[in-house]
Short mmCIF file of C-alpha atoms and ligand atoms in Angstrom, two decimals:
data_model
loop_
_atom_site.label_atom_id
_atom_site.label_comp_id
_atom_site.label_asym_id
_atom_site.label_seq_id
_atom_site.Cartn_x
_atom_site.Cartn_y
_atom_site.Cartn_z
CA MET A 1 10.83 -31.54 -25.35
CA SER A 2 7.27 -31.23 -26.52
CA ASN A 3 6.02 -28.24 -28.58
CA THR A 4 5.94 -24.78 -27.08
CA GLN A 5 2.18 -24.91 -26.42
CA ASP A 6 2.81 -27.53 -23.79
CA THR A 7 5.99 -26.09 -22.43
CA LEU A 8 5.49 -24.02 -19.26
CA ILE A 9 9.07 -23.42 -18.22
CA GLU A 10 11.79 -23.27 -20.78
CA ILE A 11 15.31 -22.69 -19.62
CA THR A 12 18.11 -22.47 -22.16
CA ALA A 13 21.77 -22.50 -21.34
CA ILE A 14 21.65 -20.51 -18.17
CA GLU A 15 24.82 -19.64 -16.34
CA LYS A 16 24.97 -18.51 -12.77
CA TRP A 17 27.99 -17.26 -10.87
CA PHE A 18 28.44 -16.40 -7.17
CA ASP A 19 31.51 -14.21 -7.29
CA ARG A 20 34.12 -16.43 -8.99
CA THR A 21 32.25 -19.68 -8.54
CA LYS A 22 30.25 -21.07 -11.41
CA VAL A 23 27.13 -22.63 -9.85
CA LEU A 24 25.05 -23.29 -12.97
CA ASP A 25 26.94 -24.25 -16.10
CA LYS A 26 24.83 -23.80 -19.30
CA VAL A 27 21.82 -25.66 -17.87
CA ASP A 28 18.89 -26.51 -20.18
CA PHE A 29 15.74 -27.39 -18.35
CA SER A 30 12.10 -27.53 -19.45
CA VAL A 31 8.87 -28.39 -17.73
CA ALA A 32 5.67 -29.22 -19.55
CA ARG A 33 2.26 -28.22 -18.37
CA GLY A 34 0.94 -30.67 -15.79
CA GLU A 35 4.32 -32.34 -15.43
CA VAL A 36 5.84 -33.26 -12.02
CA VAL A 37 9.62 -32.97 -12.13
CA VAL A 38 11.73 -34.07 -9.15
CA LEU A 39 15.19 -32.57 -8.94
CA ILE A 40 17.84 -34.58 -7.03
CA GLY A 41 21.53 -34.26 -6.67
CA PRO A 42 24.35 -34.07 -4.08
CA SER A 43 24.61 -31.14 -1.71
CA GLY A 44 25.91 -28.02 -3.46
CA SER A 45 25.02 -29.27 -6.92
CA GLY A 46 22.86 -26.23 -7.66
CA LYS A 47 19.31 -27.55 -7.14
CA THR A 48 18.19 -24.65 -5.01
CA THR A 49 19.88 -22.12 -7.27
CA LEU A 50 18.19 -23.52 -10.36
CA LEU A 51 14.82 -23.38 -8.62
CA ARG A 52 15.37 -19.82 -7.47
CA CYS A 53 16.23 -18.72 -10.98
CA ILE A 54 12.84 -19.78 -12.18
CA ASN A 55 11.14 -17.03 -10.19
CA HIS A 56 14.10 -14.68 -10.35
CA LEU A 57 15.00 -14.79 -6.72
CA GLU A 58 18.41 -15.25 -8.23
CA SER A 59 19.59 -13.42 -11.33
CA VAL A 60 21.56 -15.25 -14.06
CA GLN A 61 24.58 -14.16 -15.97
CA GLY A 62 23.73 -15.92 -19.22
CA GLY A 63 21.03 -17.88 -21.02
CA ARG A 64 17.28 -17.44 -21.13
CA ILE A 65 14.34 -18.35 -18.89
CA LEU A 66 10.81 -18.36 -20.29
CA VAL A 67 7.83 -18.89 -18.05
CA ASN A 68 4.58 -19.37 -19.95
CA GLY A 69 6.40 -18.08 -23.04
CA LYS A 70 7.58 -14.83 -21.44
CA PRO A 71 11.08 -14.05 -20.28
CA ILE A 72 11.29 -13.60 -16.46
CA GLY A 73 13.43 -10.98 -14.84
CA TYR A 74 14.68 -9.53 -18.09
CA ARG A 75 13.41 -7.49 -21.01
CA THR A 76 14.92 -6.58 -24.27
CA SER A 77 15.99 -3.03 -24.74
CA ASN A 78 17.82 -2.01 -27.90
CA TYR A 79 18.30 -5.69 -28.76
CA ARG A 80 19.99 -6.28 -25.40
CA LEU A 81 18.74 -8.08 -22.32
CA VAL A 82 18.47 -5.83 -19.30
CA GLU A 83 17.17 -6.62 -15.81
CA ASP A 84 13.52 -5.71 -15.55
CA SER A 85 12.10 -3.36 -12.87
CA GLU A 86 11.13 -4.86 -9.51
CA ARG A 87 7.54 -4.03 -10.27
CA ASN A 88 7.44 -6.05 -13.50
CA ILE A 89 9.32 -8.97 -11.93
CA ALA A 90 6.75 -8.97 -9.16
CA ILE A 91 3.94 -9.32 -11.70
CA GLN A 92 5.75 -12.25 -13.48
CA ARG A 93 6.22 -13.97 -10.16
CA ARG A 94 2.46 -14.32 -9.59
CA ASP A 95 2.42 -17.29 -11.97
CA VAL A 96 5.11 -19.11 -10.07
CA GLY A 97 4.33 -20.29 -6.53
CA MET A 98 7.18 -21.26 -4.20
CA VAL A 99 7.27 -23.44 -1.07
CA PHE A 100 10.35 -23.02 1.11
CA GLN A 101 12.24 -25.44 3.33
CA ARG A 102 11.62 -23.18 6.31
CA PHE A 103 7.92 -22.39 5.43
CA ASN A 104 8.43 -18.61 5.77
CA LEU A 105 4.84 -17.78 6.64
CA PHE A 106 4.30 -14.13 7.35
CA ALA A 107 4.96 -14.05 11.11
CA ASN A 108 2.77 -10.94 11.74
CA MET A 109 -0.36 -12.38 10.19
CA THR A 110 -2.93 -15.03 11.02
CA VAL A 111 -3.17 -18.12 8.85
CA MET A 112 -6.26 -16.61 7.13
CA ARG A 113 -4.47 -13.35 6.34
CA ASN A 114 -1.35 -15.22 5.14
CA ILE A 115 -3.52 -16.86 2.52
CA THR A 116 -5.82 -13.95 1.61
CA ILE A 117 -3.37 -11.02 1.53
CA ALA A 118 -1.76 -11.57 -1.85
CA PRO A 119 -5.02 -12.43 -3.69
CA ARG A 120 -6.61 -9.34 -2.10
CA LEU A 121 -3.80 -6.96 -2.98
CA LEU A 122 -2.48 -8.43 -6.18
CA LEU A 123 -5.44 -10.07 -7.83
CA GLY A 124 -8.03 -7.57 -6.68
CA LEU A 125 -10.29 -10.19 -5.00
CA SER A 126 -12.82 -8.84 -2.49
CA GLU A 127 -12.36 -9.79 1.15
CA ALA A 128 -15.31 -12.22 0.83
CA GLU A 129 -13.99 -13.84 -2.35
CA ALA A 130 -10.50 -14.18 -0.80
CA ARG A 131 -11.81 -15.69 2.36
CA GLU A 132 -13.99 -18.14 0.43
CA ARG A 133 -10.96 -19.21 -1.61
CA ALA A 134 -8.84 -19.51 1.58
CA GLU A 135 -11.46 -21.64 3.33
CA ALA A 136 -11.56 -24.02 0.43
CA LEU A 137 -7.73 -24.30 0.44
CA LEU A 138 -7.66 -24.78 4.23
CA ALA A 139 -10.09 -27.64 3.82
CA GLN A 140 -7.91 -29.06 1.06
CA VAL A 141 -4.83 -29.12 3.34
CA ASN A 142 -6.96 -30.28 6.27
CA LEU A 143 -6.50 -27.26 8.55
CA SER A 144 -9.82 -25.45 8.53
CA GLU A 145 -9.72 -25.07 12.34
CA LYS A 146 -6.44 -23.14 12.23
CA ALA A 147 -7.67 -20.14 10.28
CA GLU A 148 -7.22 -17.68 13.13
CA ALA A 149 -3.95 -19.13 14.46
CA TYR A 150 -0.59 -17.39 14.10
CA PRO A 151 2.29 -19.27 12.41
CA HIS A 152 4.31 -19.79 15.59
CA GLU A 153 1.32 -21.53 17.16
CA LEU A 154 1.48 -24.27 14.54
CA SER A 155 3.69 -27.33 14.15
CA GLY A 156 6.15 -27.42 11.22
CA GLY A 157 4.00 -29.77 9.26
CA GLN A 158 0.97 -27.56 9.72
CA GLN A 159 2.99 -24.42 8.72
CA GLN A 160 4.20 -26.14 5.58
CA ARG A 161 0.69 -27.13 4.62
CA ILE A 162 -0.46 -23.51 5.13
CA ALA A 163 2.52 -22.35 3.08
CA ILE A 164 1.25 -24.58 0.21
CA ALA A 165 -2.23 -23.20 0.59
CA ARG A 166 -0.81 -19.62 0.52
CA ALA A 167 0.98 -20.29 -2.71
CA LEU A 168 -2.09 -21.99 -4.29
CA ALA A 169 -4.30 -19.00 -3.41
CA MET A 170 -2.56 -17.09 -6.18
CA THR A 171 -3.65 -19.76 -8.67
CA PRO A 172 -0.10 -20.18 -9.92
CA LYS A 173 0.71 -22.03 -13.13
CA VAL A 174 3.52 -23.94 -11.46
CA LEU A 175 4.63 -24.68 -7.91
CA LEU A 176 8.25 -24.84 -6.95
CA PHE A 177 9.24 -26.83 -3.78
CA ASP A 178 12.70 -26.60 -2.20
CA GLU A 179 13.12 -29.52 0.18
CA PRO A 180 9.68 -28.95 1.67
CA THR A 181 10.01 -31.70 4.30
CA SER A 182 13.69 -31.35 5.22
CA ALA A 183 13.00 -29.09 8.21
CA LEU A 184 10.29 -31.30 9.61
CA ASP A 185 10.21 -33.87 12.33
CA PRO A 186 9.88 -37.31 10.75
CA GLU A 187 6.34 -37.84 11.98
CA MET A 188 5.14 -34.68 10.04
CA VAL A 189 6.71 -35.53 6.73
CA GLY A 190 3.78 -37.72 5.69
CA GLU A 191 1.09 -35.09 6.05
CA VAL A 192 2.92 -32.67 3.78
CA LEU A 193 3.73 -35.33 1.17
CA THR A 194 0.05 -36.37 1.16
CA VAL A 195 -0.96 -32.83 0.22
CA MET A 196 1.67 -32.73 -2.52
CA LYS A 197 0.56 -36.16 -3.88
CA ASP A 198 -3.04 -34.83 -4.13
CA LEU A 199 -1.76 -31.82 -6.09
CA ALA A 200 0.14 -34.07 -8.43
CA THR A 201 -2.88 -36.21 -8.96
CA GLY A 202 -4.92 -33.05 -9.62
CA GLY A 203 -2.68 -32.10 -12.51
CA MET A 204 -0.67 -29.31 -10.86
CA THR A 205 2.65 -28.51 -12.59
CA MET A 206 5.40 -28.93 -9.99
CA VAL A 207 9.13 -28.80 -9.67
CA ILE A 208 10.28 -30.49 -6.49
CA VAL A 209 13.69 -30.65 -4.87
CA THR A 210 13.62 -33.45 -2.36
CA HIS A 211 15.55 -36.29 -0.72
CA GLU A 212 12.35 -38.29 -0.26
CA MET A 213 13.16 -40.92 -2.91
CA GLY A 214 10.07 -43.10 -2.20
CA PHE A 215 7.85 -40.08 -2.78
CA ALA A 216 9.77 -39.08 -5.87
CA ARG A 217 9.30 -42.49 -7.36
CA GLN A 218 5.56 -42.29 -6.74
CA VAL A 219 4.76 -38.81 -8.07
CA ALA A 220 7.44 -37.84 -10.47
CA ASP A 221 6.84 -37.92 -14.28
CA ARG A 222 10.50 -37.16 -14.68
CA VAL A 223 13.54 -37.24 -12.38
CA VAL A 224 16.42 -34.82 -13.08
CA VAL A 225 19.81 -35.46 -11.50
CA MET A 226 22.21 -32.51 -11.01
CA SER A 227 25.89 -32.57 -10.16
CA LYS A 228 28.32 -29.67 -10.02
CA GLY A 229 26.00 -27.19 -11.62
CA ALA A 230 24.92 -29.36 -14.55
CA ILE A 231 22.23 -31.90 -15.34
CA ILE A 232 23.90 -35.23 -15.67
CA GLU A 233 20.99 -37.56 -16.16
CA GLU A 234 17.20 -37.48 -16.48
CA GLY A 235 14.38 -39.81 -17.23
CA ARG A 236 11.37 -41.63 -15.93
CA PRO A 237 11.59 -42.54 -12.22
CA ASP A 238 11.68 -46.26 -12.83
CA LYS A 239 14.67 -45.76 -15.13
CA ILE A 240 16.58 -43.40 -12.84
CA PHE A 241 15.89 -45.39 -9.68
CA GLY A 242 15.95 -48.81 -11.35
CA ALA A 243 18.98 -48.44 -13.62
CA PRO A 244 20.94 -45.25 -12.95
CA LYS A 245 23.64 -44.68 -15.57
CA HIS A 246 25.80 -42.00 -14.06
CA PRO A 247 28.13 -43.02 -11.16
CA VAL A 248 27.11 -39.87 -9.25
CA THR A 249 23.53 -40.91 -9.42
CA ARG A 250 24.39 -44.41 -8.24
CA ALA A 251 26.38 -43.04 -5.36
CA LEU A 252 23.62 -40.68 -4.46
CA LEU A 253 20.91 -43.33 -4.54
CA ASN A 254 23.08 -45.70 -2.57
CA ALA A 255 23.61 -43.05 0.07
CA VAL A 256 19.98 -42.19 0.64
CA MET A 257 18.47 -45.71 0.21
CA HIS A 258 20.73 -47.41 2.59
CA MET B 1 23.69 24.39 53.65
CA HIS B 2 20.44 26.26 53.39
CA PHE B 3 17.53 24.83 51.43
CA ASP B 4 14.41 27.01 51.37
CA TRP B 5 11.72 24.32 51.53
CA SER B 6 8.75 26.67 51.36
CA TYR B 7 10.11 28.27 48.25
CA PHE B 8 10.84 24.87 46.82
CA TRP B 9 7.31 23.66 47.41
CA GLN B 10 5.82 26.84 46.09
CA GLU B 11 7.70 26.59 42.83
CA LEU B 12 7.05 22.91 42.49
CA LEU B 13 3.34 22.90 43.23
CA THR B 14 2.31 26.36 42.02
CA PRO B 15 4.68 27.09 39.20
CA SER B 16 4.59 30.44 37.43
CA SER B 17 2.67 30.64 34.21
CA ALA B 18 5.97 31.36 32.48
CA PHE B 19 7.30 28.00 33.69
CA LEU B 20 4.16 26.23 32.63
CA ASP B 21 4.49 27.82 29.15
CA GLY B 22 8.08 26.56 29.21
CA LEU B 23 6.85 23.05 30.03
CA GLY B 24 4.39 23.32 27.12
CA LEU B 25 7.15 24.26 24.80
CA THR B 26 9.38 21.46 25.97
CA VAL B 27 6.70 18.90 25.23
CA LEU B 28 5.70 20.56 21.97
CA MET B 29 9.28 20.55 20.73
CA ALA B 30 9.89 16.97 21.70
CA VAL B 31 6.69 15.69 20.05
CA LEU B 32 7.15 17.66 16.82
CA ALA B 33 10.83 16.78 16.58
CA GLU B 34 9.99 13.15 17.20
CA ILE B 35 7.46 13.16 14.31
CA ILE B 36 10.02 14.76 11.99
CA GLY B 37 12.61 12.24 13.20
CA LEU B 38 10.36 9.25 12.61
CA VAL B 39 9.57 10.31 9.08
CA LEU B 40 13.21 11.20 8.23
CA GLY B 41 14.39 7.98 9.90
CA LEU B 42 12.09 5.84 7.81
CA VAL B 43 13.09 7.54 4.63
CA PHE B 44 16.83 7.43 5.33
CA ALA B 45 16.68 3.87 6.48
CA GLN B 46 15.10 2.88 3.17
CA MET B 47 17.77 4.84 1.35
CA ARG B 48 20.55 3.09 3.23
CA LEU B 49 19.11 -0.27 2.33
CA SER B 50 18.27 0.60 -1.26
CA LYS B 51 20.34 -0.71 -4.08
CA PHE B 52 21.05 2.77 -5.49
CA ARG B 53 24.52 3.81 -4.59
CA ALA B 54 23.70 7.58 -4.61
CA ALA B 55 20.79 7.13 -2.16
CA GLN B 56 23.02 4.92 0.11
CA ALA B 57 25.75 7.50 0.06
CA MET B 58 23.42 10.41 0.87
CA ALA B 59 21.87 8.62 3.78
CA SER B 60 25.22 7.43 5.13
CA PHE B 61 26.52 10.97 4.94
CA TYR B 62 23.57 12.37 6.79
CA VAL B 63 23.86 9.79 9.64
CA TRP B 64 27.57 10.24 9.82
CA ALA B 65 27.48 14.10 9.92
CA ILE B 66 24.69 14.28 12.48
CA ARG B 67 25.92 11.56 14.83
CA GLY B 68 29.45 12.90 14.66
CA THR B 69 28.71 16.47 15.77
CA PRO B 70 27.27 17.89 19.03
CA LEU B 71 23.60 18.69 19.04
CA LEU B 72 24.40 22.05 20.51
CA VAL B 73 26.52 22.90 17.55
CA GLN B 74 23.83 21.73 15.17
CA ILE B 75 21.24 23.99 16.86
CA VAL B 76 23.39 27.11 16.70
CA PHE B 77 24.48 26.25 13.17
CA ILE B 78 20.91 25.96 11.91
CA TYR B 79 19.53 29.06 13.63
CA THR B 80 22.40 31.48 13.83
CA GLY B 81 24.78 30.04 11.29
CA LEU B 82 22.42 29.77 8.36
CA ALA B 83 21.04 33.25 9.09
CA ALA B 84 24.55 34.75 9.25
CA ALA B 85 25.34 33.21 5.93
CA GLY B 86 22.16 34.61 4.51
CA ILE B 87 20.86 31.22 3.60
CA VAL B 88 17.82 30.88 5.77
CA ARG B 89 16.40 33.36 8.29
CA PHE B 90 13.64 31.71 10.38
CA GLN B 91 10.71 34.18 10.52
CA ASP B 92 8.13 34.30 13.30
CA ILE B 93 4.75 32.91 12.28
CA THR B 94 1.65 33.60 14.32
CA PHE B 95 -1.45 31.52 13.95
CA ASP B 96 -4.40 31.10 16.26
CA GLY B 97 -2.76 33.48 18.72
CA PHE B 98 0.24 31.21 19.17
CA ASN B 99 3.52 32.75 18.25
CA PHE B 100 5.57 30.15 16.41
CA SER B 101 8.82 32.06 16.78
CA GLY B 102 11.75 31.69 14.39
CA ASN B 103 14.06 30.27 17.00
CA LEU B 104 11.41 27.71 18.04
CA GLN B 105 11.12 26.53 14.44
CA ALA B 106 14.85 26.30 14.13
CA GLY B 107 15.07 24.39 17.41
CA ILE B 108 12.43 21.86 16.39
CA LEU B 109 14.07 21.44 12.99
CA ALA B 110 17.50 20.86 14.59
CA LEU B 111 16.10 18.42 17.06
CA GLY B 112 14.16 16.63 14.31
CA LEU B 113 17.14 16.35 11.99
CA HIS B 114 19.19 15.03 14.91
CA GLU B 115 16.52 12.53 15.91
CA GLY B 116 16.16 11.46 12.28
CA ALA B 117 19.77 10.23 12.15
CA TYR B 118 19.29 8.03 15.21
CA MET B 119 15.91 6.81 13.99
CA ALA B 120 17.43 5.93 10.65
CA GLU B 121 19.89 3.62 12.39
CA ILE B 122 17.24 2.11 14.56
CA PHE B 123 14.93 1.45 11.61
CA ARG B 124 17.75 0.02 9.55
CA ALA B 125 18.69 -2.40 12.28
CA GLY B 126 14.98 -3.26 12.81
CA ILE B 127 14.49 -4.03 9.06
CA GLN B 128 17.65 -6.09 8.96
CA ALA B 129 16.50 -8.04 12.03
CA VAL B 130 13.48 -9.33 10.09
CA GLU B 131 14.25 -12.84 8.83
CA SER B 132 15.39 -13.02 5.22
CA GLY B 133 12.75 -15.72 4.59
CA GLN B 134 10.04 -13.14 5.17
CA PHE B 135 11.41 -10.97 2.37
CA GLU B 136 11.77 -13.98 0.08
CA ALA B 137 8.27 -15.26 0.74
CA ALA B 138 6.82 -11.79 -0.03
CA LYS B 139 8.80 -11.53 -3.25
CA ALA B 140 7.98 -15.01 -4.30
CA ILE B 141 4.28 -14.50 -3.98
CA GLY B 142 4.54 -11.44 -6.26
CA MET B 143 4.59 -8.48 -3.91
CA PRO B 144 6.36 -5.44 -5.26
CA PRO B 145 8.94 -3.91 -2.82
CA SER B 146 6.66 -1.18 -1.46
CA MET B 147 3.97 -3.73 -0.60
CA MET B 148 6.44 -6.10 0.95
CA MET B 149 7.73 -3.29 3.22
CA ARG B 150 4.30 -2.09 4.25
CA TYR B 151 2.55 -5.33 4.94
CA VAL B 152 5.29 -7.80 5.87
CA VAL B 153 8.57 -6.18 6.86
CA LEU B 154 7.67 -2.94 8.64
CA PRO B 155 5.01 -4.42 10.90
CA GLN B 156 7.63 -6.92 12.13
CA ALA B 157 10.42 -4.32 12.28
CA LEU B 158 8.26 -1.86 14.20
CA ARG B 159 7.76 -4.31 17.01
CA ILE B 160 11.47 -4.83 17.20
CA VAL B 161 12.32 -1.13 17.27
CA LEU B 162 9.61 0.01 19.67
CA LEU B 163 11.85 -0.16 22.75
CA PRO B 164 14.89 1.61 21.16
CA ILE B 165 12.57 4.30 19.74
CA GLY B 166 11.10 4.85 23.19
CA ASN B 167 14.54 5.18 24.72
CA GLN B 168 15.56 7.66 22.06
CA PHE B 169 12.47 9.81 22.73
CA ASN B 170 13.47 9.84 26.46
CA ILE B 171 16.82 11.32 25.38
CA LEU B 172 15.14 13.78 23.07
CA LEU B 173 12.94 15.11 25.91
CA LYS B 174 16.01 15.96 27.89
CA ASN B 175 17.88 17.33 24.85
CA THR B 176 15.23 20.04 24.39
CA THR B 177 17.06 22.04 27.09
CA LEU B 178 19.86 22.68 24.64
CA VAL B 179 17.49 24.83 22.52
CA SER B 180 17.69 27.42 25.37
CA ILE B 181 20.95 28.49 23.75
CA ILE B 182 19.07 30.19 20.90
CA GLY B 183 16.58 31.79 23.33
CA VAL B 184 13.55 29.52 23.20
CA SER B 185 11.77 29.96 26.53
CA GLU B 186 11.47 26.28 27.39
CA MET B 187 11.63 25.10 31.01
CA MET B 188 15.37 25.49 31.32
CA LEU B 189 15.54 29.07 30.06
CA VAL B 190 12.57 30.13 32.18
CA THR B 191 14.23 28.65 35.22
CA GLU B 192 17.46 30.49 34.36
CA SER B 193 15.64 33.79 34.11
CA ILE B 194 13.79 33.32 37.40
CA ASN B 195 17.09 32.34 38.96
CA SER B 196 18.83 35.50 37.80
CA ALA B 197 16.19 37.48 39.73
CA THR B 198 15.97 35.35 42.92
CA PHE B 199 19.35 33.49 43.07
CA ARG B 200 17.57 30.47 44.64
CA THR B 201 19.59 28.28 42.29
CA PHE B 202 19.55 25.08 44.35
CA GLU B 203 15.80 25.09 44.79
CA LEU B 204 14.92 26.15 41.28
CA TYR B 205 17.06 23.55 39.60
CA SER B 206 15.75 20.87 41.97
CA VAL B 207 12.26 21.77 40.69
CA LEU B 208 13.43 21.75 37.07
CA GLY B 209 15.00 18.34 37.60
CA LEU B 210 11.91 16.98 39.13
CA TYR B 211 9.73 18.15 36.29
CA PHE B 212 12.00 16.37 33.85
CA LEU B 213 11.97 13.26 36.02
CA ALA B 214 8.16 13.42 35.97
CA LEU B 215 8.09 13.71 32.15
CA THR B 216 10.56 10.89 31.51
CA SER B 217 8.87 8.63 34.16
CA LEU B 218 5.42 9.20 32.60
CA TRP B 219 6.94 8.32 29.22
CA THR B 220 8.54 5.12 30.55
CA LEU B 221 5.28 4.13 32.08
CA PHE B 222 3.48 4.76 28.86
CA MET B 223 6.11 2.60 27.00
CA LYS B 224 5.57 -0.22 29.47
CA LEU B 225 1.83 -0.17 28.84
CA ALA B 226 2.30 0.08 25.08
CA GLU B 227 4.69 -2.89 25.14
CA LYS B 228 2.24 -5.00 27.02
CA ARG B 229 -0.48 -4.19 24.47
CA LEU B 230 1.78 -4.92 21.57
CA GLU B 231 2.94 -8.18 22.99
CA LEU B 232 0.81 -9.77 20.34
CA ARG B 233 0.23 -13.40 19.84
CA SER B 234 1.83 -13.04 16.46
CA LEU B 235 5.38 -12.85 17.77
CA ARG B 236 7.31 -15.28 19.84
CA PRO B 237 8.35 -13.41 23.01
CA ALA B 238 11.79 -15.02 22.79
CA PHE B 239 12.32 -13.71 19.26
CA ALA B 240 11.18 -10.20 20.22
CA ALA B 241 13.47 -10.05 23.23
CA GLN B 242 16.43 -11.38 21.33
CA ALA B 243 15.84 -8.99 18.40
CA ALA B 244 15.54 -6.00 20.74
CA GLY B 245 18.76 -7.07 22.43
CA ASP B 246 20.59 -6.97 19.08
CA LEU B 247 20.00 -3.26 18.77
N1 ATP C 1 24.21 -16.76 -1.81
C1 ATP C 1 25.32 -17.55 -2.21
N2 ATP C 1 26.52 -16.99 -2.22
C2 ATP C 1 27.57 -17.68 -2.62
N3 ATP C 1 27.52 -19.00 -2.96
C3 ATP C 1 26.33 -19.59 -2.94
C4 ATP C 1 25.12 -18.87 -2.54
N4 ATP C 1 24.12 -19.78 -2.58
C5 ATP C 1 24.66 -20.94 -3.04
N5 ATP C 1 25.97 -20.88 -3.20
C6 ATP C 1 26.87 -21.95 -3.70
O1 ATP C 1 26.30 -22.44 -4.89
C7 ATP C 1 26.44 -23.82 -5.00
C8 ATP C 1 25.06 -24.42 -5.24
O2 ATP C 1 24.23 -24.23 -4.10
P1 ATP C 1 22.80 -24.70 -4.01
O3 ATP C 1 22.24 -24.21 -2.74
O4 ATP C 1 22.07 -24.38 -5.26
O5 ATP C 1 22.97 -26.27 -3.91
P2 ATP C 1 21.89 -27.44 -3.59
O6 ATP C 1 21.99 -28.39 -4.65
O7 ATP C 1 20.60 -26.78 -3.34
O8 ATP C 1 22.51 -28.01 -2.26
P3 ATP C 1 21.77 -28.60 -0.92
O9 ATP C 1 21.35 -29.99 -1.27
O10 ATP C 1 22.80 -28.60 0.09
O11 ATP C 1 20.61 -27.70 -0.63
C9 ATP C 1 27.12 -24.23 -3.74
O12 ATP C 1 28.47 -24.44 -3.98
C10 ATP C 1 26.89 -23.10 -2.76
O13 ATP C 1 27.95 -23.05 -1.87
MG1 MG C 2 19.35 -26.61 -1.65
#
């Protein structure tokens, strides 16, 4: 890819096993600053796993992951890689925001507290600063009136927009999305995709796993296709959608387009 | 059958000061043992769920040993057994005019250790009942484990375990009678000693039973009110009920 200055995520030859099953097979994957990458592939191809390795929700058995030039989850000790302490990993994760399929808002907190708690505790913002930031983000996702609501009082689409605001409150360098609209009723998909489009336009670096091919075509700088734990094809969206080379890609696009 | 009603009412409504002292000791033991139990339970639950094998093993052993032996045996073991072996001899401590006797200390410790094992299991189940997505979201946003526990997991787990903890305290209240075996003058032992002088066994034990009923009923009432207050907007009632049912 481009030079290291512009590379935000640099993954080299990672291997991931669940027991005896190889789920990621020497995957190389990089993301440049400001780039929007959409990850597609058949079910079980390893998209979620790859995403979760980037913020070390999953450990890897081989290879290297650099976020912003620093290894995540591991440090070198006596020239060998050892798993880092939970405390250090937590610090590294602040730069990487994640949005889940099932939203996962903190159920015991109001919307406002969901957004302010991490900046308060981890970034040392004052209550006033954190609230100010949260109010701006709530306005951005069009939910200012829901500040004092609890997650279960919101629709799925609203919860997902709050989840995006919560992640943004930490001013991450990159946002990871794992099928952010798959758990939503169809009429709520649009409102979430709109927020994501605005982020893309605003220059946010994003890695998105999605089945929304129309959306992918619109916002992606690059589309990456996975199959059986490996990247089989990647390129600009017009190329991947217009002239897919790999038979798996063709089958996949046929399945979701028709 | 002869039931001396006037004696019964007299003992029920104007109990001797010895009996009231016994009542005080019963409540004191239960409350202190519960506090010890809650702290131990929290610590041992964390150990059981930790990724360190040694911590897991220690906590499992504790829960296994305590839950697998009678409380009565534990009480005698801690007070009489440890002293006989020359390991620990509980000494009387007096402060502020209150005699904190050695057998009372041993009794509270035994009840607390016992309660801790049950609390550990309740807390563990409560923590495991919190959705895994809550843990993942906390980790992903950069919270270290202690912060995740304190702000995200435990508040949700506590609401789930409230009812089982309340039930366990009810059992503890009644289990305090077992400490009479090592000579702590709680309600049961006081009743026994009055009985050995008067032989009004039926009346006296009816009174004792009613006092315990009053204590446990008051506690149940308190739990009902506490539950109402804690029925916060932040938790779907269906989820709370289902999670409590899992325990
Ligand atoms: N915790 C786990 N334990 C064991 N196997 C797992 C685990 N998580 C995922 N797998 C396996 O790893 C493989 C890749 O899973 P992954 O969830 O990354 O796929 P995916 O591309 O996200 O699929 P989908 O489109 O269905 O979400 C699958 O074969 C899956 O069964
Ligand atoms: Mg997936």
